[in-house]
Amino acid sequence: MDLPVSIVTKRLPHASEDVKVYYPVVTQLPNLNVQSTINYAIITTLNKILVERSFYDKDLVELLAYFELKNNQRGILSLNLIVYSFTGGAHGMTTIKSLTFDTKTGKQYELKDLFKKGSDYEKKLSDIINQRIKDWNIQLLEPFTEIRSDQDFYIADTSLVIYFQLYEITAYVWGFPYFPIPIKDLADIINPDGPLDRMMAFT
């Protein structure tokens, strides 16, 4: 069984005490090229979010960036990068971006990589989400039709979690709409060479 990878938390220096940026660094992988590939993807994605959340703007009042590990087993690392910033106004804004890697090869998975080619995974996931929206009586900004082909996701043990950014489908008060979907419910369409198949052993 693949052991969890070692993660070290580092902080990005900033002159203001109200700006705190914590980010993960993968260490001690046997393949340094894979380790570098994963860490480069993490820092590149984080920087894009920091730009979006006004890290480099003079009007920035407060910013907090941190991460959450969602899966670190069976050679699959899935994590969330979370950045909250406040530049004035009624409230701050938060962005969450998830990254999922094969820790042996450094491959970063997109949503489409999780499923068989031609499986129409967007429709299956969208149907499940639509039902959850009805069951949970989630108030939408406009009728939900279908997820994006590159919809935000992460893997958490035996579930695939699809989620939406603030204001993407709901008002701010609803926060981030998360939709955990048991992997076993997707067994007929998952890619046998993808990360979900590896996690099936836990279901």
mmCIF file of N, CA and C in Angstrom, residues 87-193:
data_model
loop_
_atom_site.group_PDB
_atom_site.id
_atom_site.type_symbol
_atom_site.label_atom_id
_atom_site.label_comp_id
_atom_site.label_asym_id
_atom_site.label_seq_id
_atom_site.Cartn_x
_atom_site.Cartn_y
_atom_site.Cartn_z
ATOM 1 N N THR A 87 -10.838 43.778 0.752
ATOM 2 C CA THR A 87 -10.313 45.045 0.234
ATOM 3 C C THR A 87 -11.280 46.195 0.509
ATOM 4 N N GLY A 88 -12.232 45.955 1.424
ATOM 5 C CA GLY A 88 -13.254 46.952 1.713
ATOM 6 C C GLY A 88 -14.602 46.482 1.189
ATOM 7 N N GLY A 89 -15.665 47.141 1.625
ATOM 8 C CA GLY A 89 -16.996 46.751 1.172
ATOM 9 C C GLY A 89 -17.735 45.953 2.223
ATOM 10 N N ALA A 90 -18.804 45.291 1.799
ATOM 11 C CA ALA A 90 -19.686 44.590 2.733
ATOM 12 C C ALA A 90 -19.019 43.368 3.354
ATOM 13 N N HIS A 91 -18.249 42.655 2.564
ATOM 14 C CA HIS A 91 -17.596 41.442 3.074
ATOM 15 C C HIS A 91 -16.424 41.078 2.177
ATOM 16 N N GLY A 92 -15.573 40.203 2.683
ATOM 17 C CA GLY A 92 -14.462 39.713 1.882
ATOM 18 C C GLY A 92 -14.928 38.641 0.908
ATOM 19 N N MET A 93 -13.986 38.121 0.146
ATOM 20 C CA MET A 93 -14.289 37.054 -0.805
ATOM 21 C C MET A 93 -13.278 35.927 -0.644
ATOM 22 N N THR A 94 -13.753 34.727 -0.911
ATOM 23 C CA THR A 94 -12.912 33.541 -0.790
ATOM 24 C C THR A 94 -12.927 32.759 -2.097
ATOM 25 N N THR A 95 -11.782 32.240 -2.453
ATOM 26 C CA THR A 95 -11.659 31.343 -3.603
ATOM 27 C C THR A 95 -11.055 30.028 -3.126
ATOM 28 N N ILE A 96 -11.599 28.930 -3.602
ATOM 29 C CA ILE A 96 -11.045 27.604 -3.316
ATOM 30 C C ILE A 96 -10.698 26.931 -4.640
ATOM 31 N N LYS A 97 -9.495 26.426 -4.722
ATOM 32 C CA LYS A 97 -9.093 25.637 -5.879
ATOM 33 C C LYS A 97 -8.497 24.323 -5.386
ATOM 34 N N SER A 98 -8.874 23.248 -6.040
ATOM 35 C CA SER A 98 -8.429 21.919 -5.626
ATOM 36 C C SER A 98 -7.460 21.335 -6.645
ATOM 37 N N LEU A 99 -6.505 20.588 -6.135
ATOM 38 C CA LEU A 99 -5.521 19.913 -6.976
ATOM 39 C C LEU A 99 -5.468 18.446 -6.564
ATOM 40 N N THR A 100 -5.438 17.571 -7.550
ATOM 41 C CA THR A 100 -5.365 16.135 -7.284
ATOM 42 C C THR A 100 -4.240 15.537 -8.118
ATOM 43 N N PHE A 101 -3.335 14.824 -7.445
ATOM 44 C CA PHE A 101 -2.131 14.305 -8.096
ATOM 45 C C PHE A 101 -1.967 12.804 -7.887
ATOM 46 N N ASP A 102 -1.283 12.189 -8.841
ATOM 47 C CA ASP A 102 -0.710 10.864 -8.655
ATOM 48 C C ASP A 102 0.686 11.088 -8.089
ATOM 49 N N THR A 103 0.938 10.614 -6.873
ATOM 50 C CA THR A 103 2.209 10.924 -6.221
ATOM 51 C C THR A 103 3.378 10.084 -6.742
ATOM 52 N N LYS A 104 3.095 9.120 -7.603
ATOM 53 C CA LYS A 104 4.183 8.344 -8.217
ATOM 54 C C LYS A 104 4.659 8.967 -9.521
ATOM 55 N N THR A 105 3.718 9.559 -10.267
ATOM 56 C CA THR A 105 4.064 10.107 -11.580
ATOM 57 C C THR A 105 4.053 11.630 -11.615
ATOM 58 N N GLY A 106 3.374 12.259 -10.663
ATOM 59 C CA GLY A 106 3.235 13.711 -10.667
ATOM 60 C C GLY A 106 2.085 14.196 -11.527
ATOM 61 N N LYS A 107 1.367 13.272 -12.147
ATOM 62 C CA LYS A 107 0.246 13.668 -13.003
ATOM 63 C C LYS A 107 -0.807 14.410 -12.193
ATOM 64 N N GLN A 108 -1.252 15.535 -12.736
ATOM 65 C CA GLN A 108 -2.352 16.276 -12.122
ATOM 66 C C GLN A 108 -3.635 15.931 -12.862
ATOM 67 N N TYR A 109 -4.633 15.494 -12.115
ATOM 68 C CA TYR A 109 -5.866 15.022 -12.730
ATOM 69 C C TYR A 109 -6.864 16.147 -12.960
ATOM 70 N N GLU A 110 -7.445 16.130 -14.145
ATOM 71 C CA GLU A 110 -8.617 16.948 -14.429
ATOM 72 C C GLU A 110 -9.843 16.070 -14.221
ATOM 73 N N LEU A 111 -10.996 16.697 -14.133
ATOM 74 C CA LEU A 111 -12.219 15.933 -13.871
ATOM 75 C C LEU A 111 -12.436 14.852 -14.931
ATOM 76 N N LYS A 112 -12.165 15.173 -16.175
ATOM 77 C CA LYS A 112 -12.394 14.218 -17.263
ATOM 78 C C LYS A 112 -11.518 12.972 -17.128
ATOM 79 N N ASP A 113 -10.356 13.114 -16.469
ATOM 80 C CA ASP A 113 -9.438 11.983 -16.322
ATOM 81 C C ASP A 113 -9.978 10.907 -15.388
ATOM 82 N N LEU A 114 -10.978 11.249 -14.597
ATOM 83 C CA LEU A 114 -11.521 10.320 -13.610
ATOM 84 C C LEU A 114 -12.480 9.306 -14.225
ATOM 85 N N PHE A 115 -12.894 9.568 -15.472
ATOM 86 C CA PHE A 115 -13.960 8.757 -16.058
ATOM 87 C C PHE A 115 -13.563 8.167 -17.410
ATOM 88 N N LYS A 116 -14.274 7.127 -17.790
ATOM 89 C CA LYS A 116 -14.044 6.502 -19.086
ATOM 90 C C LYS A 116 -14.344 7.499 -20.200
ATOM 91 N N LYS A 117 -13.590 7.407 -21.270
ATOM 92 C CA LYS A 117 -13.852 8.262 -22.423
ATOM 93 C C LYS A 117 -15.226 7.934 -22.995
ATOM 94 N N GLY A 118 -15.967 8.982 -23.337
ATOM 95 C CA GLY A 118 -17.293 8.790 -23.909
ATOM 96 C C GLY A 118 -18.360 8.420 -22.903
ATOM 97 N N SER A 119 -18.054 8.553 -21.609
ATOM 98 C CA SER A 119 -19.011 8.118 -20.580
ATOM 99 C C SER A 119 -20.079 9.162 -20.264
ATOM 100 N N ASP A 120 -19.948 10.374 -20.824
ATOM 101 C CA ASP A 120 -20.901 11.453 -20.544
ATOM 102 C C ASP A 120 -21.008 11.697 -19.037
ATOM 103 N N TYR A 121 -19.829 11.803 -18.422
ATOM 104 C CA TYR A 121 -19.785 11.992 -16.970
ATOM 105 C C TYR A 121 -20.449 13.290 -16.531
ATOM 106 N N GLU A 122 -20.403 14.316 -17.412
ATOM 107 C CA GLU A 122 -21.029 15.589 -17.036
ATOM 108 C C GLU A 122 -22.516 15.405 -16.747
ATOM 109 N N LYS A 123 -23.186 14.612 -17.590
ATOM 110 C CA LYS A 123 -24.623 14.412 -17.397
ATOM 111 C C LYS A 123 -24.907 13.618 -16.129
ATOM 112 N N LYS A 124 -24.134 12.558 -15.904
ATOM 113 C CA LYS A 124 -24.381 11.733 -14.718
ATOM 114 C C LYS A 124 -24.171 12.546 -13.442
ATOM 115 N N LEU A 125 -23.072 13.278 -13.376
ATOM 116 C CA LEU A 125 -22.801 14.095 -12.195
ATOM 117 C C LEU A 125 -23.852 15.192 -12.046
ATOM 118 N N SER A 126 -24.233 15.789 -13.155
ATOM 119 C CA SER A 126 -25.221 16.871 -13.116
ATOM 120 C C SER A 126 -26.576 16.373 -12.637
ATOM 121 N N ASP A 127 -26.961 15.180 -13.071
ATOM 122 C CA ASP A 127 -28.241 14.608 -12.627
ATOM 123 C C ASP A 127 -28.236 14.382 -11.114
ATOM 124 N N ILE A 128 -27.116 13.878 -10.603
ATOM 125 C CA ILE A 128 -27.005 13.649 -9.159
ATOM 126 C C ILE A 128 -27.079 14.974 -8.408
ATOM 127 N N ILE A 129 -26.348 15.967 -8.898
ATOM 128 C CA ILE A 129 -26.334 17.279 -8.247
ATOM 129 C C ILE A 129 -27.709 17.931 -8.306
ATOM 130 N N ASN A 130 -28.367 17.815 -9.441
ATOM 131 C CA ASN A 130 -29.708 18.391 -9.573
ATOM 132 C C ASN A 130 -30.666 17.809 -8.543
ATOM 133 N N GLN A 131 -30.551 16.504 -8.324
ATOM 134 C CA GLN A 131 -31.414 15.864 -7.338
ATOM 135 C C GLN A 131 -31.092 16.349 -5.929
ATOM 136 N N ARG A 132 -29.797 16.514 -5.642
ATOM 137 C CA ARG A 132 -29.396 17.015 -4.316
ATOM 138 C C ARG A 132 -29.902 18.441 -4.102
ATOM 139 N N ILE A 133 -29.842 19.246 -5.144
ATOM 140 C CA ILE A 133 -30.333 20.626 -5.044
ATOM 141 C C ILE A 133 -31.804 20.632 -4.645
ATOM 142 N N LYS A 134 -32.566 19.728 -5.248
ATOM 143 C CA LYS A 134 -33.993 19.630 -4.916
ATOM 144 C C LYS A 134 -34.189 19.082 -3.506
ATOM 145 N N ASP A 135 -33.448 18.020 -3.187
ATOM 146 C CA ASP A 135 -33.596 17.388 -1.870
ATOM 147 C C ASP A 135 -33.233 18.343 -0.739
ATOM 148 N N TRP A 136 -32.208 19.145 -0.961
ATOM 149 C CA TRP A 136 -31.718 20.048 0.086
ATOM 150 C C TRP A 136 -32.335 21.441 0.002
ATOM 151 N N ASN A 137 -33.206 21.625 -0.987
ATOM 152 C CA ASN A 137 -33.900 22.907 -1.165
ATOM 153 C C ASN A 137 -32.918 24.079 -1.249
ATOM 154 N N ILE A 138 -31.902 23.906 -2.072
ATOM 155 C CA ILE A 138 -30.904 24.959 -2.266
ATOM 156 C C ILE A 138 -31.472 26.025 -3.199
ATOM 157 N N GLN A 139 -31.404 27.261 -2.765
ATOM 158 C CA GLN A 139 -31.922 28.375 -3.558
ATOM 159 C C GLN A 139 -30.852 28.825 -4.554
ATOM 160 N N LEU A 140 -31.175 28.724 -5.835
ATOM 161 C CA LEU A 140 -30.214 29.028 -6.890
ATOM 162 C C LEU A 140 -30.402 30.435 -7.449
ATOM 163 N N LEU A 141 -29.329 30.978 -8.004
ATOM 164 C CA LEU A 141 -29.412 32.270 -8.677
ATOM 165 C C LEU A 141 -30.154 32.135 -10.002
ATOM 166 N N GLU A 142 -30.001 30.980 -10.632
ATOM 167 C CA GLU A 142 -30.727 30.667 -11.864
ATOM 168 C C GLU A 142 -30.790 29.153 -11.985
ATOM 169 N N PRO A 143 -31.692 28.621 -12.785
ATOM 170 C CA PRO A 143 -31.836 27.160 -12.869
ATOM 171 C C PRO A 143 -30.518 26.473 -13.233
ATOM 172 N N PHE A 144 -30.231 25.380 -12.532
ATOM 173 C CA PHE A 144 -29.011 24.622 -12.801
ATOM 174 C C PHE A 144 -29.247 23.671 -13.964
ATOM 175 N N THR A 145 -28.320 23.661 -14.901
ATOM 176 C CA THR A 145 -28.448 22.769 -16.053
ATOM 177 C C THR A 145 -27.388 21.672 -16.022
ATOM 178 N N GLU A 146 -26.124 22.078 -16.057
ATOM 179 C CA GLU A 146 -25.067 21.073 -16.119
ATOM 180 C C GLU A 146 -23.765 21.645 -15.585
ATOM 181 N N ILE A 147 -22.931 20.770 -15.018
ATOM 182 C CA ILE A 147 -21.614 21.195 -14.561
ATOM 183 C C ILE A 147 -20.732 21.532 -15.759
ATOM 184 N N ARG A 148 -19.672 22.274 -15.497
ATOM 185 C CA ARG A 148 -18.655 22.486 -16.521
ATOM 186 C C ARG A 148 -17.842 21.202 -16.682
ATOM 187 N N SER A 149 -17.258 21.018 -17.829
ATOM 188 C CA SER A 149 -16.429 19.821 -18.039
ATOM 189 C C SER A 149 -15.209 19.843 -17.126
ATOM 190 N N ASP A 150 -14.819 21.052 -16.682
ATOM 191 C CA ASP A 150 -13.674 21.195 -15.779
ATOM 192 C C ASP A 150 -14.119 21.685 -14.396
ATOM 193 N N GLN A 151 -15.288 21.241 -13.965
ATOM 194 C CA GLN A 151 -15.843 21.686 -12.682
ATOM 195 C C GLN A 151 -14.878 21.396 -11.528
ATOM 196 N N ASP A 152 -14.891 22.274 -10.532
ATOM 197 C CA ASP A 152 -14.030 22.086 -9.358
ATOM 198 C C ASP A 152 -14.402 20.795 -8.630
ATOM 199 N N PHE A 153 -13.377 20.070 -8.177
ATOM 200 C CA PHE A 153 -13.615 18.806 -7.473
ATOM 201 C C PHE A 153 -12.421 18.469 -6.599
ATOM 202 N N TYR A 154 -12.654 17.587 -5.652
ATOM 203 C CA TYR A 154 -11.559 16.931 -4.943
ATOM 204 C C TYR A 154 -12.013 15.532 -4.551
ATOM 205 N N ILE A 155 -11.049 14.715 -4.173
ATOM 206 C CA ILE A 155 -11.334 13.350 -3.735
ATOM 207 C C ILE A 155 -11.145 13.291 -2.225
ATOM 208 N N ALA A 156 -12.117 12.723 -1.540
ATOM 209 C CA ALA A 156 -12.038 12.577 -0.086
ATOM 210 C C ALA A 156 -12.418 11.146 0.270
ATOM 211 N N ASP A 157 -11.409 10.323 0.469
ATOM 212 C CA ASP A 157 -11.631 8.915 0.814
ATOM 213 C C ASP A 157 -12.534 8.230 -0.211
ATOM 214 N N THR A 158 -13.754 7.903 0.180
ATOM 215 C CA THR A 158 -14.638 7.135 -0.709
ATOM 216 C C THR A 158 -15.626 8.016 -1.467
ATOM 217 N N SER A 159 -15.362 9.310 -1.516
ATOM 218 C CA SER A 159 -16.280 10.217 -2.215
ATOM 219 C C SER A 159 -15.541 11.115 -3.197
ATOM 220 N N LEU A 160 -16.235 11.428 -4.267
ATOM 221 C CA LEU A 160 -15.831 12.505 -5.164
ATOM 222 C C LEU A 160 -16.681 13.707 -4.778
ATOM 223 N N VAL A 161 -16.046 14.827 -4.493
ATOM 224 C CA VAL A 161 -16.785 16.021 -4.083
ATOM 225 C C VAL A 161 -16.728 17.054 -5.199
ATOM 226 N N ILE A 162 -17.896 17.365 -5.744
ATOM 227 C CA ILE A 162 -18.030 18.422 -6.738
ATOM 228 C C ILE A 162 -18.495 19.674 -6.006
ATOM 229 N N TYR A 163 -17.904 20.816 -6.330
ATOM 230 C CA TYR A 163 -18.334 22.035 -5.648
ATOM 231 C C TYR A 163 -18.305 23.234 -6.592
ATOM 232 N N PHE A 164 -18.915 24.312 -6.107
ATOM 233 C CA PHE A 164 -19.055 25.529 -6.900
ATOM 234 C C PHE A 164 -18.525 26.713 -6.109
ATOM 235 N N GLN A 165 -17.983 27.678 -6.834
ATOM 236 C CA GLN A 165 -17.452 28.873 -6.195
ATOM 237 C C GLN A 165 -18.589 29.761 -5.677
ATOM 238 N N LEU A 166 -18.238 30.705 -4.814
ATOM 239 C CA LEU A 166 -19.212 31.685 -4.344
ATOM 240 C C LEU A 166 -19.834 32.395 -5.542
ATOM 241 N N TYR A 167 -21.131 32.543 -5.509
ATOM 242 C CA TYR A 167 -21.911 33.209 -6.564
ATOM 243 C C TYR A 167 -21.996 32.418 -7.869
ATOM 244 N N GLU A 168 -21.379 31.240 -7.931
ATOM 245 C CA GLU A 168 -21.422 30.491 -9.199
ATOM 246 C C GLU A 168 -22.831 29.972 -9.481
ATOM 247 N N ILE A 169 -23.485 29.431 -8.451
ATOM 248 C CA ILE A 169 -24.873 28.983 -8.646
ATOM 249 C C ILE A 169 -25.799 29.481 -7.537
ATOM 250 N N THR A 170 -25.223 29.982 -6.436
ATOM 251 C CA THR A 170 -26.040 30.423 -5.302
ATOM 252 C C THR A 170 -25.578 31.788 -4.810
ATOM 253 N N ALA A 171 -26.408 32.415 -3.990
ATOM 254 C CA ALA A 171 -26.046 33.688 -3.376
ATOM 255 C C ALA A 171 -24.948 33.472 -2.330
ATOM 256 N N TYR A 172 -24.297 34.547 -1.945
ATOM 257 C CA TYR A 172 -23.163 34.494 -1.015
ATOM 258 C C TYR A 172 -23.526 33.803 0.294
ATOM 259 N N VAL A 173 -24.742 34.024 0.759
ATOM 260 C CA VAL A 173 -25.162 33.495 2.057
ATOM 261 C C VAL A 173 -25.106 31.968 2.109
ATOM 262 N N TRP A 174 -25.171 31.307 0.948
ATOM 263 C CA TRP A 174 -25.135 29.847 0.901
ATOM 264 C C TRP A 174 -23.712 29.306 1.003
ATOM 265 N N GLY A 175 -22.732 30.187 0.882
ATOM 266 C CA GLY A 175 -21.350 29.716 0.935
ATOM 267 C C GLY A 175 -21.001 28.888 -0.294
ATOM 268 N N PHE A 176 -20.094 27.945 -0.100
ATOM 269 C CA PHE A 176 -19.681 27.069 -1.199
ATOM 270 C C PHE A 176 -20.590 25.835 -1.228
ATOM 271 N N PRO A 177 -21.337 25.637 -2.297
ATOM 272 C CA PRO A 177 -22.158 24.418 -2.385
ATOM 273 C C PRO A 177 -21.283 23.197 -2.713
ATOM 274 N N TYR A 178 -21.239 22.252 -1.775
ATOM 275 C CA TYR A 178 -20.467 21.015 -1.950
ATOM 276 C C TYR A 178 -21.426 19.852 -2.170
ATOM 277 N N PHE A 179 -21.053 18.969 -3.090
ATOM 278 C CA PHE A 179 -21.884 17.806 -3.381
ATOM 279 C C PHE A 179 -21.026 16.540 -3.341
ATOM 280 N N PRO A 180 -20.962 15.884 -2.174
ATOM 281 C CA PRO A 180 -20.208 14.627 -2.081
ATOM 282 C C PRO A 180 -20.972 13.503 -2.786
ATOM 283 N N ILE A 181 -20.271 12.773 -3.632
ATOM 284 C CA ILE A 181 -20.885 11.672 -4.374
ATOM 285 C C ILE A 181 -20.091 10.399 -4.087
ATOM 286 N N PRO A 182 -20.716 9.387 -3.501
ATOM 287 C CA PRO A 182 -19.991 8.134 -3.230
ATOM 288 C C PRO A 182 -19.407 7.551 -4.519
ATOM 289 N N ILE A 183 -18.159 7.143 -4.453
ATOM 290 C CA ILE A 183 -17.499 6.597 -5.640
ATOM 291 C C ILE A 183 -18.247 5.385 -6.181
ATOM 292 N N LYS A 184 -18.811 4.581 -5.279
ATOM 293 C CA LYS A 184 -19.516 3.372 -5.726
ATOM 294 C C LYS A 184 -20.710 3.705 -6.614
ATOM 295 N N ASP A 185 -21.265 4.917 -6.462
ATOM 296 C CA ASP A 185 -22.393 5.320 -7.306
ATOM 297 C C ASP A 185 -21.950 5.663 -8.722
ATOM 298 N N LEU A 186 -20.637 5.741 -8.926
ATOM 299 C CA LEU A 186 -20.093 6.088 -10.240
ATOM 300 C C LEU A 186 -19.304 4.928 -10.841
ATOM 301 N N ALA A 187 -19.424 3.757 -10.222
ATOM 302 C CA ALA A 187 -18.574 2.611 -10.577
ATOM 303 C C ALA A 187 -18.626 2.255 -12.061
ATOM 304 N N ASP A 188 -19.775 2.473 -12.693
ATOM 305 C CA ASP A 188 -19.924 2.056 -14.091
ATOM 306 C C ASP A 188 -19.228 2.986 -15.079
ATOM 307 N N ILE A 189 -18.809 4.170 -14.628
ATOM 308 C CA ILE A 189 -18.197 5.109 -15.575
ATOM 309 C C ILE A 189 -16.778 5.529 -15.191
ATOM 310 N N ILE A 190 -16.273 5.077 -14.038
ATOM 311 C CA ILE A 190 -14.942 5.550 -13.640
ATOM 312 C C ILE A 190 -13.846 4.907 -14.486
ATOM 313 N N ASN A 191 -12.799 5.662 -14.683
ATOM 314 C CA ASN A 191 -11.643 5.215 -15.448
ATOM 315 C C ASN A 191 -10.895 4.151 -14.634
ATOM 316 N N PRO A 192 -10.740 2.939 -15.171
ATOM 317 C CA PRO A 192 -10.057 1.882 -14.413
ATOM 318 C C PRO A 192 -8.593 2.196 -14.130
ATOM 319 N N ASP A 193 -8.034 3.161 -14.855
ATOM 320 C CA ASP A 193 -6.644 3.562 -14.626
ATOM 321 C C ASP A 193 -6.553 4.891 -13.877
#
